[in-house]
Amino acid sequence: MSTKQESLQHIAVIMDGNGRWAQKRGLPRAAGHKKGAETVKEIAKAANERGVRFLTLYAFSTENWQRPKDEVKTLMDLLRQYLKSDLVELHKHGIRIRFIGERYMLDKDIVESMEQLEQNTADNKGMTLILAISYGSRQEIVAAVRKVAAMVKKGDISESDVDIDLVSDMLYTKDVPDPDILIRTSGEQRISNYLLWQLAYAELFFTKTLWPDFTPNELGEIIDNFYLRERRYGKV
Ligand code: IPE
Ligand code: IPE
Ligand code: MG
């Protein structure tokens, strides 16, 4: 039992279904995003209390930039607000906060708030909450390949030095263990350009629950179920 407990370090989540949650209630999609943002806080606190070390939440993908302008604006305004209030509250719970994704796509004030939160929470001893914002896994891998190519070209390393560890070190998640669990809410069963490299051996959980309705209780059920699964990593 104890060794199994130790084997759960990192949970990754694709928070999906905000729009449908709002639609079901005859509300604008923005209302779903707002409720979804509250769920982030509840789930982060619950995961921290359960001793999870890393929680990585997919909040905005590189592809989400292609949504209608007003929805992107709503999401960015929510994020702005969130960085200033809710995440500061998580800081009080001892949670470390980090961001992964293409920052150059984001407004300058947002990036500044992100950097400030990362700095202010860097010494916290609780769970690390990683928010994937303007994140795309293929883009992340392409950037890693470019870095490796530059190193080889410069002569810092040779081609045969390129291995799994080196590639992992070029990713945003370089100092983070791979996710043990991937959860996607809202009934969709796809990865949508999320942590493609890192999820190599994650246990996958799909729930029909829409993200704004996802509860600490359901998270607990998934964690309990995870401990019943046998991870073989290709062995017998
Ligand atoms: C997830 O909810 C949040 C983001 C992708 C920003 P959606 O906005 O994708 O909600 P649905 O899938 O349309 O219900
Ligand atoms: C994935 O959800 C991205 C986030 C949850 C941030 P989407 O709703 O954008 O994904 P697709 O379009 O269903 O693949
Ligand atoms: Mg969606």
PDB file of C-alpha atoms and ligand atoms in Angstrom:
ATOM      1  CA  MET A   1       0.000   0.000   0.000  1.00  0.00           C
ATOM      2  CA  SER A   2       2.619   2.521   1.028  1.00  0.00           C
ATOM      3  CA  THR A   3       4.710   2.079  -2.101  1.00  0.00           C
ATOM      4  CA  LYS A   4       1.551   2.495  -4.176  1.00  0.00           C
ATOM      5  CA  GLN A   5       0.713   5.727  -2.362  1.00  0.00           C
ATOM      6  CA  GLU A   6       4.141   7.012  -3.275  1.00  0.00           C
ATOM      7  CA  SER A   7       3.586   6.189  -6.917  1.00  0.00           C
ATOM      8  CA  LEU A   8       0.989   8.948  -7.407  1.00  0.00           C
ATOM      9  CA  GLN A   9       2.821  12.216  -7.832  1.00  0.00           C
ATOM     10  CA  HIS A  10       1.275  14.035 -10.723  1.00  0.00           C
ATOM     11  CA  ILE A  11      -2.265  14.468 -12.026  1.00  0.00           C
ATOM     12  CA  ALA A  12      -2.938  16.182 -15.357  1.00  0.00           C
ATOM     13  CA  VAL A  13      -6.401  17.399 -16.293  1.00  0.00           C
ATOM     14  CA  ILE A  14      -8.056  18.535 -19.504  1.00  0.00           C
ATOM     15  CA  MET A  15     -10.739  20.807 -18.091  1.00  0.00           C
ATOM     16  CA  ASP A  16     -13.437  20.524 -20.731  1.00  0.00           C
ATOM     17  CA  GLY A  17     -17.138  21.286 -20.924  1.00  0.00           C
ATOM     18  CA  ASN A  18     -17.470  24.862 -19.662  1.00  0.00           C
ATOM     19  CA  GLY A  19     -19.381  25.929 -22.769  1.00  0.00           C
ATOM     20  CA  ARG A  20     -21.817  23.023 -22.608  1.00  0.00           C
ATOM     21  CA  TRP A  21     -22.385  23.600 -18.903  1.00  0.00           C
ATOM     22  CA  ALA A  22     -23.527  27.153 -19.674  1.00  0.00           C
ATOM     23  CA  GLN A  23     -25.516  26.125 -22.747  1.00  0.00           C
ATOM     24  CA  LYS A  24     -27.506  23.595 -20.701  1.00  0.00           C
ATOM     25  CA  ARG A  25     -28.591  26.449 -18.453  1.00  0.00           C
ATOM     26  CA  GLY A  26     -29.326  28.910 -21.246  1.00  0.00           C
ATOM     27  CA  LEU A  27     -26.375  31.036 -20.133  1.00  0.00           C
ATOM     28  CA  PRO A  28     -23.595  32.616 -22.204  1.00  0.00           C
ATOM     29  CA  ARG A  29     -20.445  30.475 -22.541  1.00  0.00           C
ATOM     30  CA  ALA A  30     -18.638  33.024 -20.382  1.00  0.00           C
ATOM     31  CA  ALA A  31     -20.737  31.913 -17.393  1.00  0.00           C
ATOM     32  CA  GLY A  32     -19.385  28.395 -17.831  1.00  0.00           C
ATOM     33  CA  HIS A  33     -15.819  29.647 -17.894  1.00  0.00           C
ATOM     34  CA  LYS A  34     -16.450  31.633 -14.733  1.00  0.00           C
ATOM     35  CA  LYS A  35     -17.877  28.615 -12.910  1.00  0.00           C
ATOM     36  CA  GLY A  36     -15.032  26.500 -14.279  1.00  0.00           C
ATOM     37  CA  ALA A  37     -12.519  28.897 -12.764  1.00  0.00           C
ATOM     38  CA  GLU A  38     -14.106  28.330  -9.344  1.00  0.00           C
ATOM     39  CA  THR A  39     -13.752  24.598  -9.841  1.00  0.00           C
ATOM     40  CA  VAL A  40     -10.024  25.081 -10.448  1.00  0.00           C
ATOM     41  CA  LYS A  41      -9.657  26.522  -6.955  1.00  0.00           C
ATOM     42  CA  GLU A  42     -11.657  23.757  -5.284  1.00  0.00           C
ATOM     43  CA  ILE A  43      -9.847  20.967  -7.094  1.00  0.00           C
ATOM     44  CA  ALA A  44      -6.415  22.497  -6.470  1.00  0.00           C
ATOM     45  CA  LYS A  45      -7.133  22.712  -2.735  1.00  0.00           C
ATOM     46  CA  ALA A  46      -8.476  19.157  -2.642  1.00  0.00           C
ATOM     47  CA  ALA A  47      -5.498  17.723  -4.542  1.00  0.00           C
ATOM     48  CA  ASN A  48      -3.103  19.585  -2.271  1.00  0.00           C
ATOM     49  CA  GLU A  49      -4.875  18.173   0.784  1.00  0.00           C
ATOM     50  CA  ARG A  50      -4.600  14.660  -0.637  1.00  0.00           C
ATOM     51  CA  GLY A  51      -0.847  15.060  -0.922  1.00  0.00           C
ATOM     52  CA  VAL A  52      -0.656  15.213  -4.725  1.00  0.00           C
ATOM     53  CA  ARG A  53       2.704  16.806  -5.605  1.00  0.00           C
ATOM     54  CA  PHE A  54       1.884  18.194  -9.069  1.00  0.00           C
ATOM     55  CA  LEU A  55      -1.432  19.142 -10.661  1.00  0.00           C
ATOM     56  CA  THR A  56      -1.283  20.335 -14.265  1.00  0.00           C
ATOM     57  CA  LEU A  57      -4.439  21.907 -15.642  1.00  0.00           C
ATOM     58  CA  TYR A  58      -5.101  22.629 -19.306  1.00  0.00           C
ATOM     59  CA  ALA A  59      -6.700  26.052 -19.247  1.00  0.00           C
ATOM     60  CA  PHE A  60      -6.121  27.386 -22.780  1.00  0.00           C
ATOM     61  CA  SER A  61      -4.602  25.641 -25.777  1.00  0.00           C
ATOM     62  CA  THR A  62      -2.655  27.146 -28.664  1.00  0.00           C
ATOM     63  CA  GLU A  63      -5.636  26.106 -30.812  1.00  0.00           C
ATOM     64  CA  ASN A  64      -8.061  27.985 -28.537  1.00  0.00           C
ATOM     65  CA  TRP A  65      -6.668  31.245 -29.998  1.00  0.00           C
ATOM     66  CA  GLN A  66      -8.813  30.388 -33.009  1.00  0.00           C
ATOM     67  CA  ARG A  67     -12.055  30.750 -31.059  1.00  0.00           C
ATOM     68  CA  PRO A  68     -14.242  33.812 -31.725  1.00  0.00           C
ATOM     69  CA  LYS A  69     -12.529  37.033 -30.671  1.00  0.00           C
ATOM     70  CA  ASP A  70     -15.034  37.832 -27.936  1.00  0.00           C
ATOM     71  CA  GLU A  71     -14.641  34.420 -26.314  1.00  0.00           C
ATOM     72  CA  VAL A  72     -10.841  34.757 -26.322  1.00  0.00           C
ATOM     73  CA  LYS A  73     -11.232  38.190 -24.744  1.00  0.00           C
ATOM     74  CA  THR A  74     -13.571  36.815 -22.075  1.00  0.00           C
ATOM     75  CA  LEU A  75     -11.084  34.063 -21.254  1.00  0.00           C
ATOM     76  CA  MET A  76      -8.151  36.478 -21.068  1.00  0.00           C
ATOM     77  CA  ASP A  77     -10.098  38.893 -18.849  1.00  0.00           C
ATOM     78  CA  LEU A  78     -11.031  36.013 -16.550  1.00  0.00           C
ATOM     79  CA  LEU A  79      -7.422  34.929 -16.435  1.00  0.00           C
ATOM     80  CA  ARG A  80      -6.338  38.465 -15.588  1.00  0.00           C
ATOM     81  CA  GLN A  81      -8.769  38.565 -12.683  1.00  0.00           C
ATOM     82  CA  TYR A  82      -7.849  35.072 -11.600  1.00  0.00           C
ATOM     83  CA  LEU A  83      -4.148  35.843 -11.448  1.00  0.00           C
ATOM     84  CA  LYS A  84      -4.882  38.725  -9.107  1.00  0.00           C
ATOM     85  CA  SER A  85      -7.334  37.071  -6.703  1.00  0.00           C
ATOM     86  CA  ASP A  86      -7.987  33.331  -6.736  1.00  0.00           C
ATOM     87  CA  LEU A  87      -4.441  32.224  -7.318  1.00  0.00           C
ATOM     88  CA  VAL A  88      -3.237  34.498  -4.547  1.00  0.00           C
ATOM     89  CA  GLU A  89      -5.633  32.621  -2.263  1.00  0.00           C
ATOM     90  CA  LEU A  90      -4.032  29.315  -3.281  1.00  0.00           C
ATOM     91  CA  HIS A  91      -0.682  30.842  -2.317  1.00  0.00           C
ATOM     92  CA  LYS A  92      -2.042  31.062   1.241  1.00  0.00           C
ATOM     93  CA  HIS A  93      -2.623  27.307   1.144  1.00  0.00           C
ATOM     94  CA  GLY A  94       1.078  26.761   0.479  1.00  0.00           C
ATOM     95  CA  ILE A  95       0.572  25.907  -3.195  1.00  0.00           C
ATOM     96  CA  ARG A  96       3.340  26.704  -5.675  1.00  0.00           C
ATOM     97  CA  ILE A  97       2.140  28.093  -8.968  1.00  0.00           C
ATOM     98  CA  ARG A  98       3.760  27.759 -12.372  1.00  0.00           C
ATOM     99  CA  PHE A  99       2.734  28.286 -15.960  1.00  0.00           C
ATOM    100  CA  ILE A 100       3.571  26.433 -19.143  1.00  0.00           C
ATOM    101  CA  GLY A 101       2.828  27.583 -22.673  1.00  0.00           C
ATOM    102  CA  GLU A 102       3.740  30.197 -25.240  1.00  0.00           C
ATOM    103  CA  ARG A 103       3.975  33.373 -23.206  1.00  0.00           C
ATOM    104  CA  TYR A 104       4.826  35.582 -26.163  1.00  0.00           C
ATOM    105  CA  MET A 105       1.244  35.129 -27.369  1.00  0.00           C
ATOM    106  CA  LEU A 106      -0.164  36.635 -24.161  1.00  0.00           C
ATOM    107  CA  ASP A 107      -0.604  40.309 -23.227  1.00  0.00           C
ATOM    108  CA  LYS A 108       2.312  41.792 -21.358  1.00  0.00           C
ATOM    109  CA  ASP A 109       0.406  42.539 -18.140  1.00  0.00           C
ATOM    110  CA  ILE A 110      -0.752  38.908 -17.967  1.00  0.00           C
ATOM    111  CA  VAL A 111       2.788  37.621 -18.383  1.00  0.00           C
ATOM    112  CA  GLU A 112       3.964  39.999 -15.661  1.00  0.00           C
ATOM    113  CA  SER A 113       1.305  38.748 -13.245  1.00  0.00           C
ATOM    114  CA  MET A 114       2.290  35.165 -14.047  1.00  0.00           C
ATOM    115  CA  GLU A 115       5.953  35.836 -13.362  1.00  0.00           C
ATOM    116  CA  GLN A 116       5.110  37.571 -10.119  1.00  0.00           C
ATOM    117  CA  LEU A 117       2.976  34.649  -8.924  1.00  0.00           C
ATOM    118  CA  GLU A 118       5.715  32.189  -9.844  1.00  0.00           C
ATOM    119  CA  GLN A 119       8.240  34.194  -7.872  1.00  0.00           C
ATOM    120  CA  ASN A 120       5.979  34.789  -4.868  1.00  0.00           C
ATOM    121  CA  THR A 121       5.045  31.126  -4.536  1.00  0.00           C
ATOM    122  CA  ALA A 122       8.422  29.597  -5.446  1.00  0.00           C
ATOM    123  CA  ASP A 123       9.301  28.691  -1.847  1.00  0.00           C
ATOM    124  CA  ASN A 124       5.914  27.195  -0.952  1.00  0.00           C
ATOM    125  CA  LYS A 125       6.138  23.640   0.289  1.00  0.00           C
ATOM    126  CA  GLY A 126       2.757  22.337  -0.857  1.00  0.00           C
ATOM    127  CA  MET A 127       1.626  21.010  -4.210  1.00  0.00           C
ATOM    128  CA  THR A 128       2.829  22.604  -7.431  1.00  0.00           C
ATOM    129  CA  LEU A 129      -0.093  23.792  -9.532  1.00  0.00           C
ATOM    130  CA  ILE A 130       0.906  24.103 -13.177  1.00  0.00           C
ATOM    131  CA  LEU A 131      -1.461  25.994 -15.428  1.00  0.00           C
ATOM    132  CA  ALA A 132      -1.103  25.281 -19.138  1.00  0.00           C
ATOM    133  CA  ILE A 133      -2.039  28.505 -20.880  1.00  0.00           C
ATOM    134  CA  SER A 134      -1.495  29.083 -24.591  1.00  0.00           C
ATOM    135  CA  TYR A 135      -0.023  25.592 -24.433  1.00  0.00           C
ATOM    136  CA  GLY A 136       0.390  23.161 -27.305  1.00  0.00           C
ATOM    137  CA  SER A 137       2.358  19.970 -26.967  1.00  0.00           C
ATOM    138  CA  ARG A 138       3.463  19.684 -30.586  1.00  0.00           C
ATOM    139  CA  GLN A 139       4.748  23.260 -30.441  1.00  0.00           C
ATOM    140  CA  GLU A 140       6.607  22.378 -27.230  1.00  0.00           C
ATOM    141  CA  ILE A 141       8.215  19.363 -28.904  1.00  0.00           C
ATOM    142  CA  VAL A 142       9.166  21.373 -31.989  1.00  0.00           C
ATOM    143  CA  ALA A 143      10.879  23.956 -29.777  1.00  0.00           C
ATOM    144  CA  ALA A 144      12.754  21.129 -28.028  1.00  0.00           C
ATOM    145  CA  VAL A 145      13.901  19.649 -31.346  1.00  0.00           C
ATOM    146  CA  ARG A 146      15.161  23.071 -32.419  1.00  0.00           C
ATOM    147  CA  LYS A 147      17.163  23.454 -29.202  1.00  0.00           C
ATOM    148  CA  VAL A 148      18.705  20.018 -29.619  1.00  0.00           C
ATOM    149  CA  ALA A 149      19.543  20.721 -33.275  1.00  0.00           C
ATOM    150  CA  ALA A 150      21.257  23.977 -32.257  1.00  0.00           C
ATOM    151  CA  MET A 151      23.307  22.155 -29.601  1.00  0.00           C
ATOM    152  CA  VAL A 152      24.469  19.546 -32.103  1.00  0.00           C
ATOM    153  CA  LYS A 153      25.281  22.204 -34.686  1.00  0.00           C
ATOM    154  CA  LYS A 154      27.313  24.156 -32.158  1.00  0.00           C
ATOM    155  CA  GLY A 155      29.203  20.997 -31.307  1.00  0.00           C
ATOM    156  CA  ASP A 156      28.144  21.060 -27.628  1.00  0.00           C
ATOM    157  CA  ILE A 157      26.805  17.528 -27.997  1.00  0.00           C
ATOM    158  CA  SER A 158      26.971  14.846 -30.628  1.00  0.00           C
ATOM    159  CA  GLU A 159      24.031  13.149 -32.300  1.00  0.00           C
ATOM    160  CA  SER A 160      24.449  10.048 -30.144  1.00  0.00           C
ATOM    161  CA  ASP A 161      24.024  12.125 -26.968  1.00  0.00           C
ATOM    162  CA  VAL A 162      20.396  12.731 -27.904  1.00  0.00           C
ATOM    163  CA  ASP A 163      18.311  10.482 -25.677  1.00  0.00           C
ATOM    164  CA  ILE A 164      15.015  10.469 -23.769  1.00  0.00           C
ATOM    165  CA  ASP A 165      16.457  12.390 -20.825  1.00  0.00           C
ATOM    166  CA  LEU A 166      17.908  15.095 -23.026  1.00  0.00           C
ATOM    167  CA  VAL A 167      14.650  15.618 -24.907  1.00  0.00           C
ATOM    168  CA  SER A 168      12.705  15.669 -21.602  1.00  0.00           C
ATOM    169  CA  ASP A 169      15.080  18.340 -20.343  1.00  0.00           C
ATOM    170  CA  MET A 170      14.142  20.608 -23.243  1.00  0.00           C
ATOM    171  CA  LEU A 171      10.426  20.626 -22.364  1.00  0.00           C
ATOM    172  CA  TYR A 172       8.547  23.076 -20.119  1.00  0.00           C
ATOM    173  CA  THR A 173       8.110  20.197 -17.659  1.00  0.00           C
ATOM    174  CA  LYS A 174      11.808  19.386 -17.386  1.00  0.00           C
ATOM    175  CA  ASP A 175      11.857  19.212 -13.591  1.00  0.00           C
ATOM    176  CA  VAL A 176       8.415  17.634 -13.191  1.00  0.00           C
ATOM    177  CA  PRO A 177       7.707  13.876 -13.049  1.00  0.00           C
ATOM    178  CA  ASP A 178       5.468  12.556 -15.834  1.00  0.00           C
ATOM    179  CA  PRO A 179       1.738  12.534 -15.032  1.00  0.00           C
ATOM    180  CA  ASP A 180       0.490   9.326 -13.422  1.00  0.00           C
ATOM    181  CA  ILE A 181      -3.117  10.174 -14.179  1.00  0.00           C
ATOM    182  CA  LEU A 182      -4.792  12.063 -17.016  1.00  0.00           C
ATOM    183  CA  ILE A 183      -8.381  13.116 -16.450  1.00  0.00           C
ATOM    184  CA  ARG A 184     -10.567  14.596 -19.187  1.00  0.00           C
ATOM    185  CA  THR A 185     -13.997  15.861 -18.278  1.00  0.00           C
ATOM    186  CA  SER A 186     -17.090  16.385 -20.476  1.00  0.00           C
ATOM    187  CA  GLY A 187     -17.160  12.985 -22.172  1.00  0.00           C
ATOM    188  CA  GLU A 188     -14.685  13.751 -24.967  1.00  0.00           C
ATOM    189  CA  GLN A 189     -12.032  11.070 -25.321  1.00  0.00           C
ATOM    190  CA  ARG A 190      -9.084  12.749 -26.962  1.00  0.00           C
ATOM    191  CA  ILE A 191      -5.812  14.384 -25.970  1.00  0.00           C
ATOM    192  CA  SER A 192      -6.191  17.679 -27.883  1.00  0.00           C
ATOM    193  CA  ASN A 193      -2.460  18.447 -28.120  1.00  0.00           C
ATOM    194  CA  TYR A 194      -1.819  18.081 -24.381  1.00  0.00           C
ATOM    195  CA  LEU A 195       1.453  16.759 -22.891  1.00  0.00           C
ATOM    196  CA  LEU A 196       1.936  14.230 -25.703  1.00  0.00           C
ATOM    197  CA  TRP A 197       5.454  13.283 -24.630  1.00  0.00           C
ATOM    198  CA  GLN A 198       4.796  13.372 -20.887  1.00  0.00           C
ATOM    199  CA  LEU A 199       1.650  11.220 -20.982  1.00  0.00           C
ATOM    200  CA  ALA A 200       3.483   8.181 -22.410  1.00  0.00           C
ATOM    201  CA  TYR A 201       2.517   5.964 -19.445  1.00  0.00           C
ATOM    202  CA  ALA A 202      -0.280   7.906 -17.765  1.00  0.00           C
ATOM    203  CA  GLU A 203      -3.436   6.109 -16.675  1.00  0.00           C
ATOM    204  CA  LEU A 204      -6.351   7.661 -18.573  1.00  0.00           C
ATOM    205  CA  PHE A 205      -9.661   8.592 -16.969  1.00  0.00           C
ATOM    206  CA  PHE A 206     -12.580  10.010 -18.926  1.00  0.00           C
ATOM    207  CA  THR A 207     -15.651  11.290 -17.140  1.00  0.00           C
ATOM    208  CA  LYS A 208     -18.895  12.651 -18.575  1.00  0.00           C
ATOM    209  CA  THR A 209     -19.008  15.275 -15.813  1.00  0.00           C
ATOM    210  CA  LEU A 210     -18.635  18.778 -17.233  1.00  0.00           C
ATOM    211  CA  TRP A 211     -15.685  20.632 -15.703  1.00  0.00           C
ATOM    212  CA  PRO A 212     -17.788  23.179 -13.734  1.00  0.00           C
ATOM    213  CA  ASP A 213     -19.566  20.217 -12.064  1.00  0.00           C
ATOM    214  CA  PHE A 214     -16.378  18.281 -11.259  1.00  0.00           C
ATOM    215  CA  THR A 215     -15.975  17.837  -7.501  1.00  0.00           C
ATOM    216  CA  PRO A 216     -13.226  16.927  -5.021  1.00  0.00           C
ATOM    217  CA  ASN A 217     -15.319  13.818  -4.371  1.00  0.00           C
ATOM    218  CA  GLU A 218     -15.048  12.671  -7.988  1.00  0.00           C
ATOM    219  CA  LEU A 219     -11.335  13.425  -7.942  1.00  0.00           C
ATOM    220  CA  GLY A 220     -11.077  11.200  -4.875  1.00  0.00           C
ATOM    221  CA  GLU A 221     -12.907   8.372  -6.660  1.00  0.00           C
ATOM    222  CA  ILE A 222     -10.499   8.591  -9.585  1.00  0.00           C
ATOM    223  CA  ILE A 223      -7.495   8.523  -7.258  1.00  0.00           C
ATOM    224  CA  ASP A 224      -8.918   5.476  -5.437  1.00  0.00           C
ATOM    225  CA  ASN A 225      -9.476   3.771  -8.786  1.00  0.00           C
ATOM    226  CA  PHE A 226      -5.936   4.602  -9.884  1.00  0.00           C
ATOM    227  CA  TYR A 227      -4.539   2.553  -7.002  1.00  0.00           C
ATOM    228  CA  LEU A 228      -6.497  -0.474  -8.248  1.00  0.00           C
ATOM    229  CA  ARG A 229      -4.861  -0.333 -11.660  1.00  0.00           C
ATOM    230  CA  GLU A 230      -1.759  -2.279 -12.479  1.00  0.00           C
ATOM    231  CA  ARG A 231       0.852  -0.290 -14.348  1.00  0.00           C
ATOM    232  CA  ARG A 232       3.128  -2.606 -16.259  1.00  0.00           C
ATOM    233  CA  TYR A 233       5.243  -0.225 -18.350  1.00  0.00           C
ATOM    234  CA  GLY A 234       5.560  -2.843 -21.071  1.00  0.00           C
ATOM    235  CA  LYS A 235       6.761  -5.567 -18.700  1.00  0.00           C
ATOM    236  CA  VAL A 236       4.850  -8.691 -17.677  1.00  0.00           C
TER     237      VAL A 236
HETATM  238  C1  IPE B   1     -12.971  24.135 -21.675  1.00  0.00           C
HETATM  239  O1  IPE B   1     -14.322  24.292 -21.953  1.00  0.00           O
HETATM  240  C2  IPE B   1     -12.280  25.456 -21.463  1.00  0.00           C
HETATM  241  C3  IPE B   1     -11.443  25.896 -22.590  1.00  0.00           C
HETATM  242  C4  IPE B   1     -11.113  25.165 -23.598  1.00  0.00           C
HETATM  243  C5  IPE B   1     -10.940  27.252 -22.546  1.00  0.00           C
HETATM  244  P1  IPE B   1     -14.859  24.540 -23.425  1.00  0.00           P
HETATM  245  O2  IPE B   1     -14.936  26.005 -23.658  1.00  0.00           O
HETATM  246  O3  IPE B   1     -14.069  23.770 -24.408  1.00  0.00           O
HETATM  247  O4  IPE B   1     -16.312  23.941 -23.292  1.00  0.00           O
HETATM  248  P2  IPE B   1     -17.104  23.088 -24.378  1.00  0.00           P
HETATM  249  O5  IPE B   1     -16.212  21.964 -24.798  1.00  0.00           O
HETATM  250  O6  IPE B   1     -17.414  24.009 -25.501  1.00  0.00           O
HETATM  251  O7  IPE B   1     -18.318  22.615 -23.649  1.00  0.00           O
HETATM  252  C1  IPE B   2      -8.932  21.279 -24.835  1.00  0.00           C
HETATM  253  O1  IPE B   2     -10.294  21.524 -24.942  1.00  0.00           O
HETATM  254  C2  IPE B   2      -8.234  22.502 -24.348  1.00  0.00           C
HETATM  255  C3  IPE B   2      -8.554  22.894 -22.985  1.00  0.00           C
HETATM  256  C4  IPE B   2      -9.319  22.251 -22.132  1.00  0.00           C
HETATM  257  C5  IPE B   2      -7.923  24.103 -22.541  1.00  0.00           C
HETATM  258  P1  IPE B   2     -10.978  21.935 -26.323  1.00  0.00           P
HETATM  259  O2  IPE B   2     -12.431  22.007 -26.055  1.00  0.00           O
HETATM  260  O3  IPE B   2     -10.321  23.134 -26.863  1.00  0.00           O
HETATM  261  O4  IPE B   2     -10.597  20.691 -27.248  1.00  0.00           O
HETATM  262  P2  IPE B   2     -11.330  20.063 -28.498  1.00  0.00           P
HETATM  263  O5  IPE B   2     -11.582  21.183 -29.453  1.00  0.00           O
HETATM  264  O6  IPE B   2     -12.607  19.462 -27.999  1.00  0.00           O
HETATM  265  O7  IPE B   2     -10.382  19.036 -29.008  1.00  0.00           O
HETATM  266 MG    MG B   3     -14.230  21.919 -25.226  1.00  0.00          MG
END
